Every structure is written in structure tokens, then in C-alpha cells.
PDB file of N, CA and C in Angstrom:
ATOM      1  N   MET A   1      34.348 -10.331  55.657  1.00 48.00           N
ATOM      2  CA  MET A   1      32.952  -9.984  55.455  1.00 48.00           C
ATOM      3  C   MET A   1      32.151 -10.383  56.681  1.00 48.00           C
ATOM      4  N   ASN A   2      31.249  -9.532  57.078  1.00 59.00           N
ATOM      5  CA  ASN A   2      30.378  -9.836  58.212  1.00 59.00           C
ATOM      6  C   ASN A   2      29.355 -10.890  57.820  1.00 59.00           C
ATOM      7  N   LYS A   3      29.009 -11.720  58.780  1.00 85.00           N
ATOM      8  CA  LYS A   3      27.909 -12.655  58.588  1.00 85.00           C
ATOM      9  C   LYS A   3      26.861 -12.336  59.630  1.00 85.00           C
ATOM     10  N   PHE A   4      25.664 -12.100  59.156  1.00 94.00           N
ATOM     11  CA  PHE A   4      24.570 -11.736  60.040  1.00 94.00           C
ATOM     12  C   PHE A   4      23.591 -12.893  60.136  1.00 94.00           C
ATOM     13  N   GLU A   5      22.871 -12.928  61.238  1.00 94.00           N
ATOM     14  CA  GLU A   5      21.878 -13.961  61.486  1.00 94.00           C
ATOM     15  C   GLU A   5      20.495 -13.435  61.129  1.00 94.00           C
ATOM     16  N   PHE A   6      19.598 -14.353  60.792  1.00 95.00           N
ATOM     17  CA  PHE A   6      18.205 -13.966  60.584  1.00 95.00           C
ATOM     18  C   PHE A   6      17.674 -13.301  61.856  1.00 95.00           C
ATOM     19  N   TYR A   7      16.889 -12.250  61.672  1.00 97.00           N
ATOM     20  CA  TYR A   7      16.221 -11.505  62.747  1.00 97.00           C
ATOM     21  C   TYR A   7      17.185 -10.734  63.644  1.00 97.00           C
ATOM     22  N   GLN A   8      18.385 -10.509  63.153  1.00 97.00           N
ATOM     23  CA  GLN A   8      19.345  -9.654  63.858  1.00 97.00           C
ATOM     24  C   GLN A   8      19.078  -8.208  63.439  1.00 97.00           C
ATOM     25  N   GLU A   9      19.131  -7.293  64.403  1.00 97.00           N
ATOM     26  CA  GLU A   9      18.951  -5.883  64.086  1.00 97.00           C
ATOM     27  C   GLU A   9      20.265  -5.303  63.579  1.00 97.00           C
ATOM     28  N   VAL A  10      20.160  -4.507  62.512  1.00 98.00           N
ATOM     29  CA  VAL A  10      21.333  -3.866  61.924  1.00 98.00           C
ATOM     30  C   VAL A  10      21.029  -2.392  61.648  1.00 98.00           C
ATOM     31  N   GLU A  11      22.096  -1.618  61.521  1.00 98.00           N
ATOM     32  CA  GLU A  11      21.995  -0.214  61.130  1.00 98.00           C
ATOM     33  C   GLU A  11      22.672  -0.066  59.771  1.00 98.00           C
ATOM     34  N   ILE A  12      22.096   0.785  58.921  1.00 98.00           N
ATOM     35  CA  ILE A  12      22.639   1.001  57.581  1.00 98.00           C
ATOM     36  C   ILE A  12      23.761   2.031  57.648  1.00 98.00           C
ATOM     37  N   LEU A  13      24.908   1.677  57.080  1.00 97.00           N
ATOM     38  CA  LEU A  13      26.106   2.521  57.130  1.00 97.00           C
ATOM     39  C   LEU A  13      26.139   3.542  55.984  1.00 97.00           C
ATOM     40  N   PRO A  14      26.966   4.584  56.129  1.00 98.00           N
ATOM     41  CA  PRO A  14      27.051   5.655  55.125  1.00 98.00           C
ATOM     42  C   PRO A  14      27.532   5.218  53.742  1.00 98.00           C
ATOM     43  N   ASN A  15      28.143   4.058  53.607  1.00 97.00           N
ATOM     44  CA  ASN A  15      28.608   3.614  52.295  1.00 97.00           C
ATOM     45  C   ASN A  15      27.515   2.925  51.470  1.00 97.00           C
ATOM     46  N   SER A  16      26.298   2.881  51.983  1.00 96.00           N
ATOM     47  CA  SER A  16      25.188   2.281  51.249  1.00 96.00           C
ATOM     48  C   SER A  16      24.845   3.111  50.015  1.00 96.00           C
ATOM     49  N   ILE A  17      24.521   2.429  48.903  1.00 95.00           N
ATOM     50  CA  ILE A  17      24.115   3.167  47.703  1.00 95.00           C
ATOM     51  C   ILE A  17      22.682   3.694  47.835  1.00 95.00           C
ATOM     52  N   GLN A  18      21.914   3.143  48.777  1.00 95.00           N
ATOM     53  CA  GLN A  18      20.563   3.645  49.061  1.00 95.00           C
ATOM     54  C   GLN A  18      20.690   4.734  50.122  1.00 95.00           C
ATOM     55  N   LYS A  19      21.015   5.935  49.674  1.00 96.00           N
ATOM     56  CA  LYS A  19      21.315   7.046  50.584  1.00 96.00           C
ATOM     57  C   LYS A  19      20.158   7.367  51.526  1.00 96.00           C
ATOM     58  N   GLU A  20      18.932   7.138  51.076  1.00 95.00           N
ATOM     59  CA  GLU A  20      17.773   7.432  51.914  1.00 95.00           C
ATOM     60  C   GLU A  20      17.657   6.492  53.113  1.00 95.00           C
ATOM     61  N   CYS A  21      18.454   5.428  53.116  1.00 96.00           N
ATOM     62  CA  CYS A  21      18.393   4.442  54.194  1.00 96.00           C
ATOM     63  C   CYS A  21      19.495   4.616  55.238  1.00 96.00           C
ATOM     64  N   ILE A  22      20.488   5.437  54.963  1.00 97.00           N
ATOM     65  CA  ILE A  22      21.627   5.594  55.863  1.00 97.00           C
ATOM     66  C   ILE A  22      21.176   6.002  57.262  1.00 97.00           C
ATOM     67  N   GLY A  23      21.690   5.286  58.252  1.00 97.00           N
ATOM     68  CA  GLY A  23      21.384   5.568  59.646  1.00 97.00           C
ATOM     69  C   GLY A  23      20.120   4.897  60.155  1.00 97.00           C
ATOM     70  N   LYS A  24      19.340   4.312  59.262  1.00 97.00           N
ATOM     71  CA  LYS A  24      18.107   3.631  59.690  1.00 97.00           C
ATOM     72  C   LYS A  24      18.439   2.244  60.205  1.00 97.00           C
ATOM     73  N   LYS A  25      17.508   1.707  60.982  1.00 97.00           N
ATOM     74  CA  LYS A  25      17.678   0.365  61.541  1.00 97.00           C
ATOM     75  C   LYS A  25      16.590  -0.555  61.008  1.00 97.00           C
ATOM     76  N   GLY A  26      16.948  -1.830  60.962  1.00 97.00           N
ATOM     77  CA  GLY A  26      16.001  -2.830  60.510  1.00 97.00           C
ATOM     78  C   GLY A  26      16.442  -4.219  60.909  1.00 97.00           C
ATOM     79  N   ILE A  27      15.717  -5.198  60.387  1.00 97.00           N
ATOM     80  CA  ILE A  27      15.914  -6.592  60.757  1.00 97.00           C
ATOM     81  C   ILE A  27      16.298  -7.413  59.527  1.00 97.00           C
ATOM     82  N   ILE A  28      17.281  -8.295  59.682  1.00 97.00           N
ATOM     83  CA  ILE A  28      17.674  -9.208  58.612  1.00 97.00           C
ATOM     84  C   ILE A  28      16.545 -10.214  58.402  1.00 97.00           C
ATOM     85  N   THR A  29      15.989 -10.245  57.188  1.00 95.00           N
ATOM     86  CA  THR A  29      14.899 -11.169  56.889  1.00 95.00           C
ATOM     87  C   THR A  29      15.235 -12.126  55.747  1.00 95.00           C
ATOM     88  N   GLY A  30      16.408 -11.967  55.155  1.00 95.00           N
ATOM     89  CA  GLY A  30      16.799 -12.858  54.076  1.00 95.00           C
ATOM     90  C   GLY A  30      18.280 -12.754  53.789  1.00 95.00           C
ATOM     91  N   VAL A  31      18.787 -13.781  53.098  1.00 95.00           N
ATOM     92  CA  VAL A  31      20.202 -13.780  52.737  1.00 95.00           C
ATOM     93  C   VAL A  31      20.339 -14.292  51.305  1.00 95.00           C
ATOM     94  N   SER A  32      21.179 -13.626  50.532  1.00 94.00           N
ATOM     95  CA  SER A  32      21.504 -14.067  49.180  1.00 94.00           C
ATOM     96  C   SER A  32      22.839 -14.795  49.266  1.00 94.00           C
ATOM     97  N   GLU A  33      22.773 -16.115  49.116  1.00 90.00           N
ATOM     98  CA  GLU A  33      23.966 -16.944  49.304  1.00 90.00           C
ATOM     99  C   GLU A  33      23.963 -18.068  48.277  1.00 90.00           C
ATOM    100  N   GLU A  34      25.141 -18.363  47.762  1.00 90.00           N
ATOM    101  CA  GLU A  34      25.287 -19.490  46.843  1.00 90.00           C
ATOM    102  C   GLU A  34      26.647 -20.122  47.056  1.00 90.00           C
ATOM    103  N   ASN A  35      26.654 -21.416  47.239  1.00 91.00           N
ATOM    104  CA  ASN A  35      27.891 -22.173  47.454  1.00 91.00           C
ATOM    105  C   ASN A  35      28.743 -21.590  48.576  1.00 91.00           C
ATOM    106  N   GLY A  36      28.087 -21.163  49.640  1.00 85.00           N
ATOM    107  CA  GLY A  36      28.803 -20.635  50.798  1.00 85.00           C
ATOM    108  C   GLY A  36      29.243 -19.190  50.669  1.00 85.00           C
ATOM    109  N   VAL A  37      28.981 -18.553  49.531  1.00 89.00           N
ATOM    110  CA  VAL A  37      29.350 -17.149  49.333  1.00 89.00           C
ATOM    111  C   VAL A  37      28.120 -16.282  49.574  1.00 89.00           C
ATOM    112  N   ILE A  38      28.245 -15.339  50.503  1.00 89.00           N
ATOM    113  CA  ILE A  38      27.137 -14.429  50.820  1.00 89.00           C
ATOM    114  C   ILE A  38      27.276 -13.183  49.953  1.00 89.00           C
ATOM    115  N   PHE A  39      26.223 -12.885  49.196  1.00 91.00           N
ATOM    116  CA  PHE A  39      26.224 -11.721  48.315  1.00 91.00           C
ATOM    117  C   PHE A  39      25.589 -10.502  48.988  1.00 91.00           C
ATOM    118  N   GLY A  40      24.635 -10.726  49.890  1.00 95.00           N
ATOM    119  CA  GLY A  40      23.992  -9.622  50.576  1.00 95.00           C
ATOM    120  C   GLY A  40      22.811 -10.099  51.402  1.00 95.00           C
ATOM    121  N   TYR A  41      22.105  -9.101  51.964  1.00 97.00           N
ATOM    122  CA  TYR A  41      21.025  -9.392  52.902  1.00 97.00           C
ATOM    123  C   TYR A  41      19.779  -8.586  52.585  1.00 97.00           C
ATOM    124  N   ALA A  42      18.642  -9.208  52.826  1.00 97.00           N
ATOM    125  CA  ALA A  42      17.364  -8.504  52.779  1.00 97.00           C
ATOM    126  C   ALA A  42      17.117  -7.935  54.171  1.00 97.00           C
ATOM    127  N   VAL A  43      16.800  -6.654  54.226  1.00 97.00           N
ATOM    128  CA  VAL A  43      16.573  -5.982  55.502  1.00 97.00           C
ATOM    129  C   VAL A  43      15.225  -5.274  55.460  1.00 97.00           C
ATOM    130  N   ASP A  44      14.388  -5.563  56.431  1.00 96.00           N
ATOM    131  CA  ASP A  44      13.134  -4.831  56.590  1.00 96.00           C
ATOM    132  C   ASP A  44      13.395  -3.682  57.552  1.00 96.00           C
ATOM    133  N   LEU A  45      13.375  -2.472  57.021  1.00 97.00           N
ATOM    134  CA  LEU A  45      13.587  -1.288  57.854  1.00 97.00           C
ATOM    135  C   LEU A  45      12.320  -0.993  58.633  1.00 97.00           C
ATOM    136  N   TYR A  46      12.492  -0.501  59.853  1.00 94.00           N
ATOM    137  CA  TYR A  46      11.354  -0.260  60.729  1.00 94.00           C
ATOM    138  C   TYR A  46      10.352   0.727  60.145  1.00 94.00           C
ATOM    139  N   ASP A  47      10.830   1.754  59.470  1.00 90.00           N
ATOM    140  CA  ASP A  47       9.916   2.809  59.022  1.00 90.00           C
ATOM    141  C   ASP A  47       9.627   2.762  57.519  1.00 90.00           C
ATOM    142  N   GLU A  48       9.854   1.612  56.898  1.00 88.00           N
ATOM    143  CA  GLU A  48       9.587   1.463  55.463  1.00 88.00           C
ATOM    144  C   GLU A  48       8.601   0.319  55.243  1.00 88.00           C
ATOM    145  N   GLU A  49       7.795   0.459  54.222  1.00 88.00           N
ATOM    146  CA  GLU A  49       6.805  -0.573  53.923  1.00 88.00           C
ATOM    147  C   GLU A  49       7.432  -1.785  53.245  1.00 88.00           C
ATOM    148  N   TYR A  50       8.489  -1.558  52.463  1.00 87.00           N
ATOM    149  CA  TYR A  50       9.127  -2.622  51.708  1.00 87.00           C
ATOM    150  C   TYR A  50      10.549  -2.858  52.200  1.00 87.00           C
ATOM    151  N   GLY A  51      11.047  -4.074  51.961  1.00 92.00           N
ATOM    152  CA  GLY A  51      12.409  -4.402  52.347  1.00 92.00           C
ATOM    153  C   GLY A  51      13.419  -3.900  51.337  1.00 92.00           C
ATOM    154  N   TYR A  52      14.669  -3.873  51.735  1.00 97.00           N
ATOM    155  CA  TYR A  52      15.779  -3.440  50.894  1.00 97.00           C
ATOM    156  C   TYR A  52      16.840  -4.521  50.880  1.00 97.00           C
ATOM    157  N   TYR A  53      17.708  -4.477  49.871  1.00 97.00           N
ATOM    158  CA  TYR A  53      18.832  -5.383  49.755  1.00 97.00           C
ATOM    159  C   TYR A  53      20.114  -4.590  49.996  1.00 97.00           C
ATOM    160  N   PHE A  54      20.982  -5.116  50.858  1.00 97.00           N
ATOM    161  CA  PHE A  54      22.254  -4.457  51.162  1.00 97.00           C
ATOM    162  C   PHE A  54      23.388  -5.467  51.130  1.00 97.00           C
ATOM    163  N   LYS A  55      24.541  -5.022  50.704  1.00 95.00           N
ATOM    164  CA  LYS A  55      25.759  -5.833  50.853  1.00 95.00           C
ATOM    165  C   LYS A  55      26.161  -5.800  52.324  1.00 95.00           C
ATOM    166  N   ALA A  56      26.871  -6.826  52.760  1.00 93.00           N
ATOM    167  CA  ALA A  56      27.225  -6.963  54.173  1.00 93.00           C
ATOM    168  C   ALA A  56      28.035  -5.783  54.698  1.00 93.00           C
ATOM    169  N   ASP A  57      28.898  -5.196  53.858  1.00 94.00           N
ATOM    170  CA  ASP A  57      29.736  -4.106  54.348  1.00 94.00           C
ATOM    171  C   ASP A  57      28.981  -2.791  54.508  1.00 94.00           C
ATOM    172  N   CYS A  58      27.698  -2.799  54.186  1.00 96.00           N
ATOM    173  CA  CYS A  58      26.847  -1.615  54.386  1.00 96.00           C
ATOM    174  C   CYS A  58      26.025  -1.725  55.669  1.00 96.00           C
ATOM    175  N   LEU A  59      26.235  -2.805  56.411  1.00 97.00           N
ATOM    176  CA  LEU A  59      25.446  -3.070  57.612  1.00 97.00           C
ATOM    177  C   LEU A  59      26.329  -3.155  58.848  1.00 97.00           C
ATOM    178  N   LYS A  60      25.765  -2.682  59.954  1.00 96.00           N
ATOM    179  CA  LYS A  60      26.469  -2.755  61.241  1.00 96.00           C
ATOM    180  C   LYS A  60      25.503  -3.357  62.263  1.00 96.00           C
ATOM    181  N   PRO A  61      25.930  -4.394  62.991  1.00 96.00           N
ATOM    182  CA  PRO A  61      25.046  -4.971  63.998  1.00 96.00           C
ATOM    183  C   PRO A  61      24.833  -4.007  65.161  1.00 96.00           C
ATOM    184  N   THR A  62      23.622  -4.016  65.709  1.00 97.00           N
ATOM    185  CA  THR A  62      23.325  -3.158  66.861  1.00 97.00           C
ATOM    186  C   THR A  62      23.485  -3.912  68.175  1.00 97.00           C
ATOM    187  N   GLY A  63      23.588  -5.235  68.091  1.00 95.00           N
ATOM    188  CA  GLY A  63      23.689  -6.047  69.304  1.00 95.00           C
ATOM    189  C   GLY A  63      22.364  -6.663  69.713  1.00 95.00           C
ATOM    190  N   LYS A  64      21.290  -6.320  68.998  1.00 97.00           N
ATOM    191  CA  LYS A  64      19.982  -6.893  69.315  1.00 97.00           C
ATOM    192  C   LYS A  64      19.700  -8.066  68.399  1.00 97.00           C
ATOM    193  N   GLN A  65      19.169  -9.130  68.990  1.00 97.00           N
ATOM    194  CA  GLN A  65      18.784 -10.322  68.245  1.00 97.00           C
ATOM    195  C   GLN A  65      17.347 -10.654  68.597  1.00 97.00           C
ATOM    196  N   PHE A  66      16.516 -10.814  67.586  1.00 96.00           N
ATOM    197  CA  PHE A  66      15.120 -11.162  67.795  1.00 96.00           C
ATOM    198  C   PHE A  66      14.890 -12.604  67.378  1.00 96.00           C
ATOM    199  N   LYS A  67      13.699 -13.116  67.658  1.00 95.00           N
ATOM    200  CA  LYS A  67      13.299 -14.456  67.263  1.00 95.00           C
ATOM    201  C   LYS A  67      12.274 -14.356  66.143  1.00 95.00           C
ATOM    202  N   ARG A  68      12.142 -15.417  65.391  1.00 91.00           N
ATOM    203  CA  ARG A  68      11.152 -15.472  64.312  1.00 91.00           C
ATOM    204  C   ARG A  68       9.756 -15.145  64.855  1.00 91.00           C
ATOM    205  N   GLU A  69       9.448 -15.648  66.020  1.00 93.00           N
ATOM    206  CA  GLU A  69       8.128 -15.453  66.625  1.00 93.00           C
ATOM    207  C   GLU A  69       7.816 -13.976  66.894  1.00 93.00           C
ATOM    208  N   ASP A  70       8.841 -13.151  66.978  1.00 89.00           N
ATOM    209  CA  ASP A  70       8.624 -11.724  67.217  1.00 89.00           C
ATOM    210  C   ASP A  70       7.997 -11.040  66.006  1.00 89.00           C
ATOM    211  N   PHE A  71       8.059 -11.687  64.833  1.00 79.00           N
ATOM    212  CA  PHE A  71       7.582 -11.066  63.607  1.00 79.00           C
ATOM    213  C   PHE A  71       6.465 -11.826  62.922  1.00 79.00           C
ATOM    214  N   TYR A  72       6.377 -13.118  63.174  1.00 80.00           N
ATOM    215  CA  TYR A  72       5.374 -13.942  62.472  1.00 80.00           C
ATOM    216  C   TYR A  72       4.487 -14.651  63.451  1.00 80.00           C
TER     217      TYR A  72
END
């Protein structure tokens, strides 16, 4: 399973159940984790008003990493 960092840019893969999000890019803004097990990630897509939740295997890193200060 992939592990992503906060504020890392990701692209949504074709296996996502949110078909309207496939191919879009966004930023990791949250993680659902318990006892070291990652269940998924909150992603703020660039062109959406609200964030989405994705499992790790639905995300692909783009190679860009931002800082918290870039958003807040």
C-alpha cells in the first residue's frame, strides 16, 4: 500500500469509485489511520469546492510536495 505525505500532490486513478474525479489532481489534506493501519486519504481537488476520500490504491503521486504554509 502506498503511503502519502500531507500536502503531497496526487492524481486520481481510474479504479476510483468516484468516477467524476478520475484524472483530477489534488492535495493530501488528511489521513484515516488507526493503530498504524491506513484506511484512506482526504484529498482536496483543485477544481472542487469540497474534499473527497480515497483509498490509497486510487491515488498516484505526481512528484510534487507542498508545505502547510502554501495552503494556510
